[in-house]
Short mmCIF file of C-alpha atoms in Angstrom, two decimals:
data_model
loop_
_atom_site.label_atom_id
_atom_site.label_comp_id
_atom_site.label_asym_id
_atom_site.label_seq_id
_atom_site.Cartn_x
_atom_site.Cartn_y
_atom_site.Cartn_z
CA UNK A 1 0.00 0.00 0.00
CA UNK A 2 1.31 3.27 -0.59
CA UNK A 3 2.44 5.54 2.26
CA UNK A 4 0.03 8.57 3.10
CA UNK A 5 0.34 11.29 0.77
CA UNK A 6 2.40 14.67 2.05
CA UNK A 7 0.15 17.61 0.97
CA UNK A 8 1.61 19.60 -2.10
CA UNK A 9 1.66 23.13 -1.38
CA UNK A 10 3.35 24.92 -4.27
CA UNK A 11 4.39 24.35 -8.15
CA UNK A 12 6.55 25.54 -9.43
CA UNK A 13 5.12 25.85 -13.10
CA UNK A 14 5.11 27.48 -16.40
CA UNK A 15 2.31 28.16 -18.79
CA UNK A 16 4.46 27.76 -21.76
CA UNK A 17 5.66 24.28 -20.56
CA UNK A 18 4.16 20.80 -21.55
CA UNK A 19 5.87 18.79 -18.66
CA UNK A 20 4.00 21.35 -16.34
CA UNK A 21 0.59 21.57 -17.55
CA UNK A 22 0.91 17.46 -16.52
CA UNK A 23 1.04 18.32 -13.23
CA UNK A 24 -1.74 20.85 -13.38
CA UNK A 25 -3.79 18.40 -15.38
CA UNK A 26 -3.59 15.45 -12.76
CA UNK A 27 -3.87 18.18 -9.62
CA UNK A 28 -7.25 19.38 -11.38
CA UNK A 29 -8.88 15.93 -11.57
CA UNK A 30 -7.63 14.73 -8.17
CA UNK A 31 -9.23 18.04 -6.83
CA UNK A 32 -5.96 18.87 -5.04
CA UNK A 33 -5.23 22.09 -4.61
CA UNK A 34 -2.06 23.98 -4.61
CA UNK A 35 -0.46 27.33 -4.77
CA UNK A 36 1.14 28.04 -8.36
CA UNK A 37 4.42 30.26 -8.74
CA UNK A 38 4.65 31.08 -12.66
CA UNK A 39 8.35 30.93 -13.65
CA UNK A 40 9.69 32.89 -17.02
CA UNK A 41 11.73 29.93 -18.29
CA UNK A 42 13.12 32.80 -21.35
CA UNK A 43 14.23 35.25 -18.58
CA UNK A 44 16.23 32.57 -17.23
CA UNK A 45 13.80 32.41 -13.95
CA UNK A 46 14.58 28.51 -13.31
CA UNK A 47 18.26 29.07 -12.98
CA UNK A 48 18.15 31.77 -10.28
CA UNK A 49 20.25 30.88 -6.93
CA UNK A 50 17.16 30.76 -4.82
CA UNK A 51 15.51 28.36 -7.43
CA UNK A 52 18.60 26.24 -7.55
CA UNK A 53 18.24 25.85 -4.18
CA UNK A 54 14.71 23.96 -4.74
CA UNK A 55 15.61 22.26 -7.48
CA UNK A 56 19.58 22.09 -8.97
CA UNK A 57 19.10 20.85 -11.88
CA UNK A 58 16.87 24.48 -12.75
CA UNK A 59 13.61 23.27 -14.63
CA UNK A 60 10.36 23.26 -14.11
CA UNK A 61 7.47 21.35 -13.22
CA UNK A 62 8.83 21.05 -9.65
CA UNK A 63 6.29 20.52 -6.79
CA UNK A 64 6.81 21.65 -3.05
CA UNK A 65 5.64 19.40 -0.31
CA UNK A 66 4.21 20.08 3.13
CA UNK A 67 7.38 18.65 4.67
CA UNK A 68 9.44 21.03 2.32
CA UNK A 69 10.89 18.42 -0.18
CA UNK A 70 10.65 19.47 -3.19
CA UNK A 71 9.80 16.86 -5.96
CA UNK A 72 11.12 17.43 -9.56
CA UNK A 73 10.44 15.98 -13.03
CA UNK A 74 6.85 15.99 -14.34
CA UNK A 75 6.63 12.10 -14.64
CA UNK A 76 7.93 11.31 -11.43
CA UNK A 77 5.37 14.55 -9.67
CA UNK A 78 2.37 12.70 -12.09
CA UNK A 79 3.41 9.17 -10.20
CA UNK A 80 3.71 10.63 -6.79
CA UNK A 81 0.19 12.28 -7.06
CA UNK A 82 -1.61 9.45 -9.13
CA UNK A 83 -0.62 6.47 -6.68
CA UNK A 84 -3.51 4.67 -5.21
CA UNK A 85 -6.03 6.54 -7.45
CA UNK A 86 -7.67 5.43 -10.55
CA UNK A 87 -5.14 7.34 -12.72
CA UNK A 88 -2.76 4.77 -11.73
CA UNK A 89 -2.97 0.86 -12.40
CA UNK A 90 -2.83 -1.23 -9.94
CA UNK A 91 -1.71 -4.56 -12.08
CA UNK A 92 2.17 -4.93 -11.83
CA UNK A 93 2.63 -5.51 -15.43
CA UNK A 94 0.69 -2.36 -16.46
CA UNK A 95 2.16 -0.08 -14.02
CA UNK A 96 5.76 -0.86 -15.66
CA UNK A 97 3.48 -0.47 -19.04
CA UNK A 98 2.75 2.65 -17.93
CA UNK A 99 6.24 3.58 -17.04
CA UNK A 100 7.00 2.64 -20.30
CA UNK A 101 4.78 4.92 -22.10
CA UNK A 102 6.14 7.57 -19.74
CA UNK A 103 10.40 6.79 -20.26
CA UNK A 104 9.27 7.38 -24.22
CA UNK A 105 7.89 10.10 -23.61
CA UNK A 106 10.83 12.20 -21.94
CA UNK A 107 13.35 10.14 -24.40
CA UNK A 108 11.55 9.58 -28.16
CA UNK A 109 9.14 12.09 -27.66
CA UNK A 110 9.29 15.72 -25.61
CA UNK A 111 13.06 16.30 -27.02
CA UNK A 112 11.95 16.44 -30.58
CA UNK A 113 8.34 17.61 -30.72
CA UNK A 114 8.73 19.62 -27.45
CA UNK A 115 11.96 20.92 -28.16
CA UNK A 116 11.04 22.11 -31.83
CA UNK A 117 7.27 23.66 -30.52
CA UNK A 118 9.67 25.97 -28.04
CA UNK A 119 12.52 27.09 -30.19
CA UNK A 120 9.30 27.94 -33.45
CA UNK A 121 7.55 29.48 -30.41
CA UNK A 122 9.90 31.44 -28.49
CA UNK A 123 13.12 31.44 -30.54
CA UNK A 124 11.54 32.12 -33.94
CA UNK A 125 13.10 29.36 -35.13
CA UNK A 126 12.45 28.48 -38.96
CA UNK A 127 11.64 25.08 -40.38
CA UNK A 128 14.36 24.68 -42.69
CA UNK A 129 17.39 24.43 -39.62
CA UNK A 130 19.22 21.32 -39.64
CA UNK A 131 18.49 20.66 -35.72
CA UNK A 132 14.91 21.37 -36.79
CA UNK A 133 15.08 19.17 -39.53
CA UNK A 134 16.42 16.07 -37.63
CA UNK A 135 14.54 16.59 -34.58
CA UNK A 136 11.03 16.85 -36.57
CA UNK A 137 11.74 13.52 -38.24
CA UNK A 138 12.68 12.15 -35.00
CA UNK A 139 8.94 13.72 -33.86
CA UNK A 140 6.87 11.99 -36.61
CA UNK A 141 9.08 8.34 -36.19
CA UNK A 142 7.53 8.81 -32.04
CA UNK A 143 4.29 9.62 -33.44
CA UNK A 144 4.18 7.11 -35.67
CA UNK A 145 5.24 4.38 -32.81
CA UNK A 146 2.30 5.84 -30.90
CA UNK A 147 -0.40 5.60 -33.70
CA UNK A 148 0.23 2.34 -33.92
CA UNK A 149 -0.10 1.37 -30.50
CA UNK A 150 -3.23 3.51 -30.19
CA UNK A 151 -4.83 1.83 -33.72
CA UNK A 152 -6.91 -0.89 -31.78
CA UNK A 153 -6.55 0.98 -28.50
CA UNK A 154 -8.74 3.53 -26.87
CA UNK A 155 -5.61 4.54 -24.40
CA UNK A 156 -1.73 3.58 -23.84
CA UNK A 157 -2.94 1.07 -20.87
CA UNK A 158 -5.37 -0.99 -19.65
CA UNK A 159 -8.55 0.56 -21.03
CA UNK A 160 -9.03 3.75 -19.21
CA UNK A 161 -7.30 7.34 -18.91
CA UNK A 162 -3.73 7.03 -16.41
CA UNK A 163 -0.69 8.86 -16.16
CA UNK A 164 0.87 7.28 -19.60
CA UNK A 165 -2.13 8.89 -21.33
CA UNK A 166 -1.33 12.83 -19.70
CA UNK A 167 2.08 12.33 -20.05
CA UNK A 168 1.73 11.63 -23.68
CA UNK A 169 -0.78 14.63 -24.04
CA UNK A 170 0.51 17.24 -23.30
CA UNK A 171 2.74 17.80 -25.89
CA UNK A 172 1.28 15.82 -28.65
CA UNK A 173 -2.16 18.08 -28.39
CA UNK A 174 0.09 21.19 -29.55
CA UNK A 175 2.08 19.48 -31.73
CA UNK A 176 1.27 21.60 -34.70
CA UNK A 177 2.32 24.81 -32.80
CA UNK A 178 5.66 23.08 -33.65
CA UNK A 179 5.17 22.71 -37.03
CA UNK A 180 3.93 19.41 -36.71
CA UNK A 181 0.93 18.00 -39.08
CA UNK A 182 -0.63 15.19 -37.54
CA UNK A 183 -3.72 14.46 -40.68
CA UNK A 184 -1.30 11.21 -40.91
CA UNK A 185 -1.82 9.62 -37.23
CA UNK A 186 -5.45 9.33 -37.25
CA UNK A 187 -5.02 6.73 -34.29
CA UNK A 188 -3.38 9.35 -32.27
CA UNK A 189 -5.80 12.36 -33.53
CA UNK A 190 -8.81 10.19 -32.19
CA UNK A 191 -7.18 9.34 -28.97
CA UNK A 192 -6.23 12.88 -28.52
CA UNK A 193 -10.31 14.08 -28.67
CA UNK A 194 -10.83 10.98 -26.25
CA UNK A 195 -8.18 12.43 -23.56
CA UNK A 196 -9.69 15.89 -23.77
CA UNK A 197 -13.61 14.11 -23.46
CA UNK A 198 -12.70 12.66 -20.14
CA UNK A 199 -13.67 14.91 -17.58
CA UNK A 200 -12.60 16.85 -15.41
CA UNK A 201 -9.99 17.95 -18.03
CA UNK A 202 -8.87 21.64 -18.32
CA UNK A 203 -6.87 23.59 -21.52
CA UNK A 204 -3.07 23.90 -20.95
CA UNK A 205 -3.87 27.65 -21.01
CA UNK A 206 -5.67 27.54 -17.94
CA UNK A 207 -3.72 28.38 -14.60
CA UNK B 1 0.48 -4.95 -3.01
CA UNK B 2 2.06 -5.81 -6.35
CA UNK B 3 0.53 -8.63 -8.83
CA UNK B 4 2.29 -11.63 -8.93
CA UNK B 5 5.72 -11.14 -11.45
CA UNK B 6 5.49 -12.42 -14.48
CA UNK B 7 8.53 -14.79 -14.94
CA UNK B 8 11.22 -13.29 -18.05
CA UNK B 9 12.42 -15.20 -20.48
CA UNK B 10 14.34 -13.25 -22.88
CA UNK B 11 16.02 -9.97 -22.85
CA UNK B 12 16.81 -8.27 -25.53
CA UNK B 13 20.50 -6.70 -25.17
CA UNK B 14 23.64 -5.38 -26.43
CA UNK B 15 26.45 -5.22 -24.61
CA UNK B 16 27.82 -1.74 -25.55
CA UNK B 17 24.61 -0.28 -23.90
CA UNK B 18 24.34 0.62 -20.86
CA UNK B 19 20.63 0.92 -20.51
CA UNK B 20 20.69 -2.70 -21.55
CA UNK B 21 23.86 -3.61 -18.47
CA UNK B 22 20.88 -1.78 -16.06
CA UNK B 23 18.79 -4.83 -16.61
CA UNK B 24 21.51 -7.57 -16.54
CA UNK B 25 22.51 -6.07 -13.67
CA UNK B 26 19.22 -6.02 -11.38
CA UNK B 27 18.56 -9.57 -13.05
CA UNK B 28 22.04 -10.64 -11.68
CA UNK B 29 21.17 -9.05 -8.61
CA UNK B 30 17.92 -10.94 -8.14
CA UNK B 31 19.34 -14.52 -9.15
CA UNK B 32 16.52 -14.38 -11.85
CA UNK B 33 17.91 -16.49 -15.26
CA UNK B 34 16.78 -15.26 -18.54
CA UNK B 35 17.78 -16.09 -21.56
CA UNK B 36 19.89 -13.21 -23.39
CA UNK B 37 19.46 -12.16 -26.63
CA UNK B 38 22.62 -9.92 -28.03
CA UNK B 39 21.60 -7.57 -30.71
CA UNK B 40 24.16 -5.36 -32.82
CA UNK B 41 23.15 -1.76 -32.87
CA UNK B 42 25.52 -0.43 -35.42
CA UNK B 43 24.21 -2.87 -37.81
CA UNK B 44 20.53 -1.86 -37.54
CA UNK B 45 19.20 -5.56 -35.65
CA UNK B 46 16.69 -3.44 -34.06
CA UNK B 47 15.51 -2.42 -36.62
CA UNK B 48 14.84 -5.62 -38.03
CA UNK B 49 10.97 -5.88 -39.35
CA UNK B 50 11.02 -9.06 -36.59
CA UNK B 51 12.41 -6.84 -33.83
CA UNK B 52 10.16 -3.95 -34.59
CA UNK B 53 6.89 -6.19 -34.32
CA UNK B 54 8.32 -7.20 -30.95
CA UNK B 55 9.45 -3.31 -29.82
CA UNK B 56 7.88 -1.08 -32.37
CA UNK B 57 10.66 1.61 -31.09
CA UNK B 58 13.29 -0.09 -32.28
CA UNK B 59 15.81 -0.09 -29.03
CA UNK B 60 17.18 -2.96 -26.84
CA UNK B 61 16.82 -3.12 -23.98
CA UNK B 62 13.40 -5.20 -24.24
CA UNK B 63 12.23 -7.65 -21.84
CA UNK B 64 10.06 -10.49 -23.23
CA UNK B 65 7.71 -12.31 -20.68
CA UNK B 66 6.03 -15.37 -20.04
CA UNK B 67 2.97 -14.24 -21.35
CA UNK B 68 4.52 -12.54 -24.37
CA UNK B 69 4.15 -8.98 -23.58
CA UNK B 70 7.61 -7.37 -24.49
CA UNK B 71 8.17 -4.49 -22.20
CA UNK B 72 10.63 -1.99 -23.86
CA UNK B 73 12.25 1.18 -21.82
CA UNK B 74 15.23 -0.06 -19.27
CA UNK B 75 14.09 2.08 -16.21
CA UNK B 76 10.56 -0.08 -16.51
CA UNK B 77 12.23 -3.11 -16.84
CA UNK B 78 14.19 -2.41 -13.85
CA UNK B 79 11.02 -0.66 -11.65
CA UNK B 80 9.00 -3.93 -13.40
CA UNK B 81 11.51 -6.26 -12.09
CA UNK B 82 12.33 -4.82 -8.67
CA UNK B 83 8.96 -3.76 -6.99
CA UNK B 84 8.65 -5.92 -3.75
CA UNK B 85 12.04 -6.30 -3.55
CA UNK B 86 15.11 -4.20 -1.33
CA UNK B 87 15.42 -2.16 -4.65
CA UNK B 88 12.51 -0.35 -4.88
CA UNK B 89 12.01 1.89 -1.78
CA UNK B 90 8.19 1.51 -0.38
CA UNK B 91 7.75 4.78 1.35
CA UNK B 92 5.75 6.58 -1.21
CA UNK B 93 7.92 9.93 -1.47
CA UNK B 94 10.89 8.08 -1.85
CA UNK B 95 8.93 5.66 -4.78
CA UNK B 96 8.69 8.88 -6.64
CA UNK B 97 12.16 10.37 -5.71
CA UNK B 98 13.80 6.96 -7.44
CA UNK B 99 11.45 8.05 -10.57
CA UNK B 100 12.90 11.26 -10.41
CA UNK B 101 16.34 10.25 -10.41
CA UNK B 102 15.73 7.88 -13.33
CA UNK B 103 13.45 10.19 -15.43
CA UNK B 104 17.07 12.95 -14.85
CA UNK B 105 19.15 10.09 -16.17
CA UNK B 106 16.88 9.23 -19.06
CA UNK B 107 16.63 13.55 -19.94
CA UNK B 108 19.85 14.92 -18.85
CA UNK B 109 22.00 12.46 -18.51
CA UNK B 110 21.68 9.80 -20.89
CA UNK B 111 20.89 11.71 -23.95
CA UNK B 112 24.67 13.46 -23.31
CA UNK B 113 27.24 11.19 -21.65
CA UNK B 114 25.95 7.88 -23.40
CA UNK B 115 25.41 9.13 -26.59
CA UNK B 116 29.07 10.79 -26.53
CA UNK B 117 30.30 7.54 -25.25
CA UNK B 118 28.34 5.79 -28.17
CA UNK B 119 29.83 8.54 -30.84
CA UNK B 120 33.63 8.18 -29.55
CA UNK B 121 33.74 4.20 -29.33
CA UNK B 122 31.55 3.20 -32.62
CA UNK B 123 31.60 6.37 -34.88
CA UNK B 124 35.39 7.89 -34.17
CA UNK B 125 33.51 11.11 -33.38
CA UNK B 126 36.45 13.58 -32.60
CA UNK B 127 36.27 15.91 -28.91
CA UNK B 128 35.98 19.41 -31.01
CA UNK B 129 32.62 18.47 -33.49
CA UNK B 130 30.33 21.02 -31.86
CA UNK B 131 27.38 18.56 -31.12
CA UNK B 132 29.52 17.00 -29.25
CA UNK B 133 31.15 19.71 -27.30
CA UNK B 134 27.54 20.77 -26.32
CA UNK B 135 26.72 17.15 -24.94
CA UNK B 136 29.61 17.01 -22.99
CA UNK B 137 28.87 20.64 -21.48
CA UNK B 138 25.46 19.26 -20.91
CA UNK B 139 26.97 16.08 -19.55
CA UNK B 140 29.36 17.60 -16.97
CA UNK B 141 25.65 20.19 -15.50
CA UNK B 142 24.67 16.41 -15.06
CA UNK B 143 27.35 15.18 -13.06
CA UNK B 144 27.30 18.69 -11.56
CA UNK B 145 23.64 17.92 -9.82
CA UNK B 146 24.98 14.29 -8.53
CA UNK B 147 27.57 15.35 -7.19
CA UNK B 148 25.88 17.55 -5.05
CA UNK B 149 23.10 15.68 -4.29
CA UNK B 150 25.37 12.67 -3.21
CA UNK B 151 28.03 15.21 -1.16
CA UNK B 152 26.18 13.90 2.28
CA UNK B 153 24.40 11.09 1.20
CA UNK B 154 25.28 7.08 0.28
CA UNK B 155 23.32 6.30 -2.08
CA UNK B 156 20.48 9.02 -4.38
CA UNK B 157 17.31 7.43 -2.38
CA UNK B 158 16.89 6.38 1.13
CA UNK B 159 20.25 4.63 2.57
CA UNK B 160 20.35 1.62 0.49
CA UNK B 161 21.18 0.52 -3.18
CA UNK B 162 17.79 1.37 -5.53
CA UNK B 163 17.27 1.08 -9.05
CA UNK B 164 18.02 5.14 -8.98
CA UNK B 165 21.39 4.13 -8.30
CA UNK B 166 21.09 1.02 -10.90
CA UNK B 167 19.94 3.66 -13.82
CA UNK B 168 22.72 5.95 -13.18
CA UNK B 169 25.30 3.91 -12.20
CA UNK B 170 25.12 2.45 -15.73
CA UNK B 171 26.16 5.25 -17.95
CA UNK B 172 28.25 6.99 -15.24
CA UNK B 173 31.04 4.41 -14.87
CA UNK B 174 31.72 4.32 -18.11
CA UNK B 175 31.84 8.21 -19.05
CA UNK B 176 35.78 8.08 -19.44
CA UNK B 177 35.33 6.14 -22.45
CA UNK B 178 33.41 9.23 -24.11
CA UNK B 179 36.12 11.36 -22.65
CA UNK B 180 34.52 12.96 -19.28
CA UNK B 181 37.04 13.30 -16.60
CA UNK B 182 35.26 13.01 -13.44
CA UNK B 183 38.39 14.13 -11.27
CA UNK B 184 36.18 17.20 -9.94
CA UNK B 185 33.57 15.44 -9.02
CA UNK B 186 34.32 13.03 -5.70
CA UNK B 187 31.42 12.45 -4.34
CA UNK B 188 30.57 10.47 -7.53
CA UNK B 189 33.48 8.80 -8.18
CA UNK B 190 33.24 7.61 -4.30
CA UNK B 191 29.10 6.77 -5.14
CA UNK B 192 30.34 4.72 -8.13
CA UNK B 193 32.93 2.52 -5.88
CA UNK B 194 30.32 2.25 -3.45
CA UNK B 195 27.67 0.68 -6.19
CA UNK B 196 30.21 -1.99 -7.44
CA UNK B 197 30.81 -2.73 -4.04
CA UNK B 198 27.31 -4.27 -3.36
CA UNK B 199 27.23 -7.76 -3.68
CA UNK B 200 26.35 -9.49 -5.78
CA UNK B 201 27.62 -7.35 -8.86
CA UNK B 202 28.71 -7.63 -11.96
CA UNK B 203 30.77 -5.65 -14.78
CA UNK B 204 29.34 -4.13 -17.42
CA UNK B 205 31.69 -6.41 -20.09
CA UNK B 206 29.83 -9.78 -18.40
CA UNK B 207 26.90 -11.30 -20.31
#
């Protein structure tokens, strides 16, 4: 059984950032509330001495516990909030399933079509740069891995909405802010209306 | 508590990765025999339309069960493998801290000190190519964050040997051969004695 859950009080979030509208996804259908402190990733607010001091590797999501421990990385925060709730399976096999889906996200996945939504976003980057170039294909290869997953699937485990789902979400629902078209994954355009049908749900404009 | 393991029976490996040593390594650890299945990278045998129907991603490591679910992704092979046992933590924070060590070493570790490693023993990759000198500046911020976290503790979780340890133990031992000199950073290089001190072990080079 898992060990009672310490009360988050505090992300540290972003607006602009995928990994952090994750954690303000699963905090909105758990009901949990929690002070948010917006961060300006472009102004370099993550890397500030007093931010360090939370977290040293200088990123966010990073969420702030009642005991003052401060949990980083968006997948990890999602597990740490989602255990022993039905976001979360409780079958061994699908819980490393779910890890899975979660370890391709932050390796095949939010470096390419993450990475190439920020720098077309925020850096004005065009489509024609080499890193661009390489990291979109690299995009479309994970998108294509997940469309065919998701072709006689309604979501990445089990049959209902976990962890594996949001993580995969929240970058893959702006995709084409990044330049990327998805008309070719219907698999993954279906399952992305699904995710977004399953309330409570909230845009990752909303604070 | 967790379902009943499902017993493996194959992994699928190579033994210049060392995402695929993580799961010989907690295997060896366990005393549970599977049969290994060596796969050569450079010559594209994951890529293999046989390989891809098992692991549609194309990457070793991949664990093949009893059942015949493949599970891809080495950090849920080695969560998959070790819940229930002394290498999984079961105080829920410190569950999602040994996530959050392993999600750091799949992000910003991984992606920079293996791949150099992979690019300077298989592709001759020379220290001044710029993608390179960028990885290894990104690779050293990496080592920067262990080292501090590990300046007053054993081991990155709890007081004990986890799979957090496992995952970047892996990639970290190694990093001379992609050129990192880890001479300013002691409280890793005293971590990394410390893992291949726990019995039972075994090196990277053993099948």
């Amino acid at each position: 059984m898992p060990s009672p859950v310490l009360a988050p009080v505090r992300l540290y979030d972003s607006l602009i950032s995928g990994n952090a509208y994750k954690c303000r996804l699963i905090l909105h259908k758990l009901g949990v509330p929690c002070e948010r402190v917006e961060l300006d990733i472009d102004r370099k607010e993550t890397r500030t001495p007093d931010f360090l001091a939370k977290n040293p590797n200088g990123r966010v999501p990073a969420l702030e516990l009642e005991n003052g421990v401060v949990l980083p990385e968006s997948n990890a925060i999602l597990w740490y909030l989602a255990e022993g709730t039905p976001y979360l399976p409780e079958d061994r096999l699908e819980r490393a399933q779910a890890l899975q889906w979660m370890f391709f996200e932050q390796y095949s996945h939010e470096p390419n079509i993450a990475v190439v939504r920020h720098w077309a976003l925020h850096h004005g980057a065009t489509t024609q740069e080499p890193s661009i170039v390489a990291k979109r294909a690299l995009g479309y290869d994970a998108l294509a891995v997940m469309d065919g997953h998701l072709r006689e699937r309604r979501f990445f485990v089990g049959d209902r909405l976990s962890i594996a789902d949001i993580a995969l979400y929240a970058y893959s629902h702006v995709a084409d802010e990044g330049g990327f078209d998805l008309s070719g994954y219907p698999a993954v355009l279906a399952w992305l209306d699904r995710v977004a049908a399953q309330d409570p749900h909230i845009p990752i404009t909303q604070a």
